[in-house]
mmCIF file of C-alpha atoms in Angstrom:
data_model
loop_
_atom_site.group_PDB
_atom_site.id
_atom_site.type_symbol
_atom_site.label_atom_id
_atom_site.label_comp_id
_atom_site.label_asym_id
_atom_site.label_seq_id
_atom_site.Cartn_x
_atom_site.Cartn_y
_atom_site.Cartn_z
ATOM 1 C CA UNK A 1 85.125 73.106 194.361
ATOM 2 C CA UNK A 2 85.531 71.148 197.707
ATOM 3 C CA UNK A 3 86.635 67.467 197.010
ATOM 4 C CA UNK A 4 84.095 65.292 198.940
ATOM 5 C CA UNK A 5 84.366 61.444 199.350
ATOM 6 C CA UNK A 6 83.833 58.642 201.748
ATOM 7 C CA UNK A 7 87.878 58.624 202.503
ATOM 8 C CA UNK A 8 88.716 58.630 206.096
ATOM 9 C CA UNK A 9 92.277 59.858 206.669
ATOM 10 C CA UNK A 10 93.957 57.191 209.156
ATOM 11 C CA UNK A 11 97.517 56.295 209.719
ATOM 12 C CA UNK A 12 97.658 52.382 208.687
ATOM 13 C CA UNK A 13 99.407 50.115 206.323
ATOM 14 C CA UNK A 14 96.109 49.776 204.427
ATOM 15 C CA UNK A 15 96.140 53.541 203.398
ATOM 16 C CA UNK A 16 99.764 53.021 202.090
ATOM 17 C CA UNK A 17 98.804 50.037 199.610
ATOM 18 C CA UNK A 18 98.500 50.935 195.993
ATOM 19 C CA UNK A 19 94.780 51.620 195.240
ATOM 20 C CA UNK A 20 95.312 49.063 191.899
ATOM 21 C CA UNK A 21 96.068 46.313 194.442
ATOM 22 C CA UNK A 22 93.000 47.410 196.480
ATOM 23 C CA UNK A 23 90.955 47.005 193.121
ATOM 24 C CA UNK A 24 92.758 43.435 192.293
ATOM 25 C CA UNK A 25 91.651 42.514 196.187
ATOM 26 C CA UNK A 26 88.031 43.488 194.989
ATOM 27 C CA UNK A 27 88.183 41.062 192.252
ATOM 28 C CA UNK A 28 89.827 38.263 194.228
ATOM 29 C CA UNK A 29 87.092 38.723 196.929
ATOM 30 C CA UNK A 30 84.557 38.204 194.405
ATOM 31 C CA UNK A 31 86.206 35.352 192.408
ATOM 32 C CA UNK A 32 87.381 33.085 195.210
ATOM 33 C CA UNK A 33 83.891 32.246 196.831
ATOM 34 C CA UNK A 34 82.674 31.748 193.343
ATOM 35 C CA UNK A 35 85.568 29.377 192.037
ATOM 36 C CA UNK A 36 85.323 27.578 195.360
ATOM 37 C CA UNK A 37 81.661 27.369 195.783
ATOM 38 C CA UNK A 38 81.413 26.277 199.666
ATOM 39 C CA UNK A 39 80.644 28.456 202.660
ATOM 40 C CA UNK A 40 84.050 27.735 204.229
ATOM 41 C CA UNK A 41 85.750 29.878 201.360
ATOM 42 C CA UNK A 42 83.058 32.501 201.745
ATOM 43 C CA UNK A 43 83.554 32.643 205.441
ATOM 44 C CA UNK A 44 87.433 32.757 205.082
ATOM 45 C CA UNK A 45 87.155 35.579 202.680
ATOM 46 C CA UNK A 46 84.621 37.368 204.815
ATOM 47 C CA UNK A 47 86.710 37.365 207.787
ATOM 48 C CA UNK A 48 89.839 38.533 205.582
ATOM 49 C CA UNK A 49 87.721 41.660 204.431
ATOM 50 C CA UNK A 50 86.667 42.577 208.120
ATOM 51 C CA UNK A 51 90.221 41.914 209.362
ATOM 52 C CA UNK A 52 91.440 44.287 206.601
ATOM 53 C CA UNK A 53 88.934 46.961 207.629
ATOM 54 C CA UNK A 54 89.890 46.499 211.157
ATOM 55 C CA UNK A 55 93.805 46.980 210.491
ATOM 56 C CA UNK A 56 92.907 50.023 208.385
ATOM 57 C CA UNK A 57 91.082 51.358 211.265
ATOM 58 C CA UNK A 58 88.094 52.037 209.369
ATOM 59 C CA UNK A 59 85.791 49.419 210.683
ATOM 60 C CA UNK A 60 83.605 51.590 212.850
ATOM 61 C CA UNK A 61 83.102 53.612 209.757
ATOM 62 C CA UNK A 62 81.773 50.823 208.019
ATOM 63 C CA UNK A 63 79.210 49.860 210.499
ATOM 64 C CA UNK A 64 76.126 52.053 209.216
ATOM 65 C CA UNK A 65 76.784 50.544 205.798
ATOM 66 C CA UNK A 66 76.688 46.707 207.326
ATOM 67 C CA UNK A 67 73.866 47.928 209.257
ATOM 68 C CA UNK A 68 71.585 48.495 206.433
ATOM 69 C CA UNK A 69 72.986 45.408 204.693
ATOM 70 C CA UNK A 70 72.158 43.073 207.468
ATOM 71 C CA UNK A 71 68.291 44.275 207.243
ATOM 72 C CA UNK A 72 68.087 42.902 203.848
ATOM 73 C CA UNK A 73 70.352 39.643 204.787
ATOM 74 C CA UNK A 74 67.822 38.757 207.346
ATOM 75 C CA UNK A 75 64.883 38.689 205.006
ATOM 76 C CA UNK A 76 67.058 36.347 202.916
ATOM 77 C CA UNK A 77 67.780 34.323 205.739
ATOM 78 C CA UNK A 78 64.242 33.988 206.688
ATOM 79 C CA UNK A 79 62.892 33.266 203.249
ATOM 80 C CA UNK A 80 65.589 30.642 202.238
ATOM 81 C CA UNK A 81 65.068 28.713 205.586
ATOM 82 C CA UNK A 82 61.357 28.510 204.838
ATOM 83 C CA UNK A 83 60.946 28.207 201.051
ATOM 84 C CA UNK A 84 64.269 26.923 199.630
ATOM 85 C CA UNK A 85 63.584 24.448 197.025
ATOM 86 C CA UNK A 86 65.835 21.893 198.314
ATOM 87 C CA UNK A 87 64.510 22.099 202.043
ATOM 88 C CA UNK A 88 64.233 18.716 203.547
ATOM 89 C CA UNK A 89 65.983 18.626 207.071
ATOM 90 C CA UNK A 90 64.103 20.440 209.929
ATOM 91 C CA UNK A 91 65.944 22.791 211.895
ATOM 92 C CA UNK A 92 63.345 23.822 214.186
ATOM 93 C CA UNK A 93 59.804 24.459 214.173
ATOM 94 C CA UNK A 94 57.529 27.474 215.825
ATOM 95 C CA UNK A 95 53.957 26.227 215.733
ATOM 96 C CA UNK A 96 52.951 25.207 212.023
ATOM 97 C CA UNK A 97 56.200 27.231 210.699
ATOM 98 C CA UNK A 98 59.389 24.839 209.786
ATOM 99 C CA UNK A 99 62.775 26.296 209.327
ATOM 100 C CA UNK A 100 64.985 23.740 207.278
ATOM 101 C CA UNK A 101 68.675 23.318 207.496
ATOM 102 C CA UNK A 102 69.150 23.306 203.904
ATOM 103 C CA UNK A 103 67.879 26.775 203.119
ATOM 104 C CA UNK A 104 69.651 28.003 206.280
ATOM 105 C CA UNK A 105 73.122 26.920 204.912
ATOM 106 C CA UNK A 106 72.308 28.306 201.347
ATOM 107 C CA UNK A 107 71.301 31.458 203.140
ATOM 108 C CA UNK A 108 74.552 31.503 205.216
ATOM 109 C CA UNK A 109 76.470 31.152 202.156
ATOM 110 C CA UNK A 110 74.787 34.242 200.510
ATOM 111 C CA UNK A 111 75.159 36.264 203.821
ATOM 112 C CA UNK A 112 79.131 35.644 204.030
ATOM 113 C CA UNK A 113 79.548 36.579 200.164
ATOM 114 C CA UNK A 114 77.643 39.881 200.529
ATOM 115 C CA UNK A 115 79.384 40.816 203.651
ATOM 116 C CA UNK A 116 82.945 39.963 202.030
ATOM 117 C CA UNK A 117 81.746 41.705 198.695
ATOM 118 C CA UNK A 118 80.556 44.633 200.529
ATOM 119 C CA UNK A 119 83.753 44.592 202.652
ATOM 120 C CA UNK A 120 86.318 44.482 199.838
ATOM 121 C CA UNK A 121 84.448 47.739 198.139
ATOM 122 C CA UNK A 122 84.632 49.398 201.557
ATOM 123 C CA UNK A 123 88.463 48.841 201.952
ATOM 124 C CA UNK A 124 88.929 50.730 198.500
ATOM 125 C CA UNK A 125 86.500 53.397 199.317
ATOM 126 C CA UNK A 126 87.247 54.178 202.805
ATOM 127 C CA UNK A 127 91.037 53.867 202.657
ATOM 128 C CA UNK A 128 91.696 55.360 199.147
ATOM 129 C CA UNK A 129 91.521 59.092 198.062
ATOM 130 C CA UNK A 130 89.557 59.183 194.831
ATOM 131 C CA UNK A 131 92.494 61.392 193.463
ATOM 132 C CA UNK A 132 94.999 58.905 194.089
ATOM 133 C CA UNK A 133 93.137 56.028 192.542
ATOM 134 C CA UNK A 134 92.338 57.874 189.434
ATOM 135 C CA UNK A 135 96.041 58.938 189.349
ATOM 136 C CA UNK A 136 97.405 55.402 189.748
ATOM 137 C CA UNK A 137 94.904 54.093 186.894
ATOM 138 C CA UNK A 138 95.844 56.809 184.551
ATOM 139 C CA UNK A 139 99.563 56.340 185.157
ATOM 140 C CA UNK A 140 98.827 52.747 183.952
ATOM 141 C CA UNK A 141 97.363 53.696 180.668
ATOM 142 C CA UNK A 142 93.690 54.493 181.831
ATOM 143 C CA UNK A 143 92.341 57.483 179.616
ATOM 144 C CA UNK A 144 92.016 60.472 181.679
ATOM 145 C CA UNK A 145 88.252 60.928 180.497
ATOM 146 C CA UNK A 146 87.475 57.292 182.031
ATOM 147 C CA UNK A 147 89.625 58.565 185.119
ATOM 148 C CA UNK A 148 87.617 61.621 185.266
ATOM 149 C CA UNK A 149 84.241 59.566 185.364
ATOM 150 C CA UNK A 150 85.512 57.005 187.909
ATOM 151 C CA UNK A 151 86.597 59.874 190.203
ATOM 152 C CA UNK A 152 83.067 61.332 189.819
ATOM 153 C CA UNK A 153 81.523 58.205 190.729
ATOM 154 C CA UNK A 154 83.039 58.046 194.093
ATOM 155 C CA UNK A 155 82.345 61.820 194.903
ATOM 156 C CA UNK A 156 78.731 61.979 193.813
ATOM 157 C CA UNK A 157 76.988 60.107 196.682
ATOM 158 C CA UNK A 158 78.733 62.238 199.457
ATOM 159 C CA UNK A 159 78.398 65.406 197.436
ATOM 160 C CA UNK A 160 74.569 64.877 196.986
ATOM 161 C CA UNK A 161 74.605 64.045 200.560
ATOM 162 C CA UNK A 162 76.292 67.310 201.522
ATOM 163 C CA UNK A 163 73.894 69.180 199.480
ATOM 164 C CA UNK A 164 70.800 67.708 200.781
ATOM 165 C CA UNK A 165 72.118 68.638 204.375
ATOM 166 C CA UNK A 166 72.650 72.233 203.337
ATOM 167 C CA UNK A 167 69.254 72.439 201.627
ATOM 168 C CA UNK A 168 67.756 70.793 204.552
ATOM 169 C CA UNK A 169 69.318 73.354 207.039
ATOM 170 C CA UNK A 170 68.343 76.460 204.924
ATOM 171 C CA UNK A 171 64.568 75.100 204.882
ATOM 172 C CA UNK A 172 64.698 74.579 208.671
ATOM 173 C CA UNK A 173 65.916 78.194 209.192
ATOM 174 C CA UNK A 174 63.086 79.092 206.982
ATOM 175 C CA UNK A 175 60.389 77.561 208.981
ATOM 176 C CA UNK A 176 59.992 74.276 207.376
ATOM 177 C CA UNK A 177 59.116 71.422 209.725
ATOM 178 C CA UNK A 178 61.451 68.451 209.005
ATOM 179 C CA UNK A 179 61.033 66.429 211.989
ATOM 180 C CA UNK A 180 58.167 64.331 213.471
ATOM 181 C CA UNK A 181 55.844 61.808 211.836
ATOM 182 C CA UNK A 182 56.653 59.837 208.738
ATOM 183 C CA UNK A 183 54.086 61.979 206.903
ATOM 184 C CA UNK A 184 55.948 65.221 207.840
ATOM 185 C CA UNK A 185 59.416 63.824 207.014
ATOM 186 C CA UNK A 186 57.908 62.583 203.713
ATOM 187 C CA UNK A 187 56.179 66.037 203.075
ATOM 188 C CA UNK A 188 59.516 67.740 204.050
ATOM 189 C CA UNK A 189 61.584 65.504 201.698
ATOM 190 C CA UNK A 190 59.883 66.292 198.524
ATOM 191 C CA UNK A 191 60.911 69.912 198.355
ATOM 192 C CA UNK A 192 64.439 68.826 198.464
ATOM 193 C CA UNK A 193 64.481 66.645 195.326
ATOM 194 C CA UNK A 194 64.374 69.726 193.140
ATOM 195 C CA UNK A 195 67.173 71.515 194.452
ATOM 196 C CA UNK A 196 69.335 68.697 194.743
ATOM 197 C CA UNK A 197 68.871 67.606 191.199
ATOM 198 C CA UNK A 198 69.293 71.006 189.949
ATOM 199 C CA UNK A 199 72.639 71.601 192.079
ATOM 200 C CA UNK A 200 74.075 68.497 191.041
ATOM 201 C CA UNK A 201 73.502 69.429 187.177
ATOM 202 C CA UNK A 202 75.207 72.677 188.155
ATOM 203 C CA UNK A 203 78.099 71.005 189.615
ATOM 204 C CA UNK A 204 78.355 69.066 186.607
ATOM 205 C CA UNK A 205 78.520 71.906 184.317
ATOM 206 C CA UNK A 206 81.087 73.764 186.685
ATOM 207 C CA UNK A 207 83.499 70.551 186.369
ATOM 208 C CA UNK A 208 83.041 70.229 182.643
ATOM 209 C CA UNK A 209 83.996 74.070 182.150
ATOM 210 C CA UNK A 210 86.956 73.883 184.745
ATOM 211 C CA UNK A 211 88.569 70.941 183.053
ATOM 212 C CA UNK A 212 88.073 72.810 179.466
ATOM 213 C CA UNK A 213 89.850 75.607 181.026
ATOM 214 C CA UNK A 214 92.685 73.394 182.151
ATOM 215 C CA UNK A 215 92.963 72.029 178.788
ATOM 216 C CA UNK A 216 91.571 68.557 179.596
ATOM 217 C CA UNK A 217 91.030 67.804 175.929
ATOM 218 C CA UNK A 218 94.219 69.304 174.677
ATOM 219 C CA UNK A 219 96.318 66.966 172.514
ATOM 220 C CA UNK A 220 99.744 65.721 173.801
ATOM 221 C CA UNK A 221 101.346 63.657 176.510
ATOM 222 C CA UNK A 222 99.671 64.693 179.739
ATOM 223 C CA UNK A 223 101.777 65.300 182.868
ATOM 224 C CA UNK A 224 101.170 64.773 186.694
ATOM 225 C CA UNK A 225 101.157 67.611 189.084
ATOM 226 C CA UNK A 226 102.485 65.270 191.890
ATOM 227 C CA UNK A 227 105.543 62.754 191.954
ATOM 228 C CA UNK A 228 104.333 59.133 191.757
ATOM 229 C CA UNK A 229 103.650 57.600 195.476
ATOM 230 C CA UNK A 230 105.658 54.819 196.583
ATOM 231 C CA UNK A 231 103.420 52.139 198.188
ATOM 232 C CA UNK A 232 103.879 49.241 200.095
ATOM 233 C CA UNK A 233 105.191 45.837 198.760
ATOM 234 C CA UNK A 234 103.239 46.877 195.335
ATOM 235 C CA UNK A 235 104.462 43.868 193.251
ATOM 236 C CA UNK A 236 104.394 41.093 196.094
ATOM 237 C CA UNK A 237 100.905 41.925 196.919
ATOM 238 C CA UNK A 238 99.982 42.162 193.215
ATOM 239 C CA UNK A 239 101.591 38.808 192.505
ATOM 240 C CA UNK A 240 100.237 37.239 195.649
ATOM 241 C CA UNK A 241 96.584 38.013 194.616
ATOM 242 C CA UNK A 242 97.102 36.719 191.206
ATOM 243 C CA UNK A 243 98.481 33.678 192.164
ATOM 244 C CA UNK A 244 95.608 32.897 194.598
ATOM 245 C CA UNK A 245 93.125 33.532 191.842
ATOM 246 C CA UNK A 246 94.754 31.445 189.393
ATOM 247 C CA UNK A 247 95.269 28.343 191.861
ATOM 248 C CA UNK A 248 91.737 28.796 192.725
ATOM 249 C CA UNK A 249 90.625 28.549 188.920
ATOM 250 C CA UNK A 250 92.890 25.420 188.407
ATOM 251 C CA UNK A 251 91.501 23.663 191.363
ATOM 252 C CA UNK A 252 88.065 24.345 190.156
ATOM 253 C CA UNK A 253 88.721 23.120 186.582
ATOM 254 C CA UNK A 254 90.913 19.767 187.725
ATOM 255 C CA UNK A 255 89.325 18.925 190.874
#
């Protein structure tokens, strides 16, 4: 079966970092703005995530995701600026509508945090092969069963997108109208649901059978097909991230 994922093959230092360290970075990106609850820390973490996407040569691939996220964040900025409970200082007015500074700053904090979190997950997804991530976790003691589930999670969305594209092309070749008004698109989308769901179930069954044939449930010590990869500065990066998080936690508790 063809392996499908969101991974983008690039020659960058980010691609040569241990996948486990990227997961620790996600934890740090989520924890730091919470431990230091101001928009300065959220801004720093956001810029750091965007910078890592840039040096990983996958920033352009992240733009469609951010485009969808920005549509949601715009509504957050509007609603918070107009209706946040602590609104007192007018920022500007348009007729009878007043937009407030307190709500804008709160929405700005949310925006920075969301962009940061999305960026941290994109760093992992776009620069890490699912097989490498699962293998790194299993080598560190994760159950192979959970490793398989994790690998499937990374592949299920792009696999369903690929299946939907194939089915759409097949239906279009049979004369089904798939482009035009919104009603036409909805009408064309409904017949896709059944085949896509059935195809996903068939893929799950085929994977389960393939794993059984390969002795996935066999007792005994598991071996690996490939030798363990040598990643860049694994220990320094890992300890650096933990030190930053512990420092932020200590600051939050005692200051």
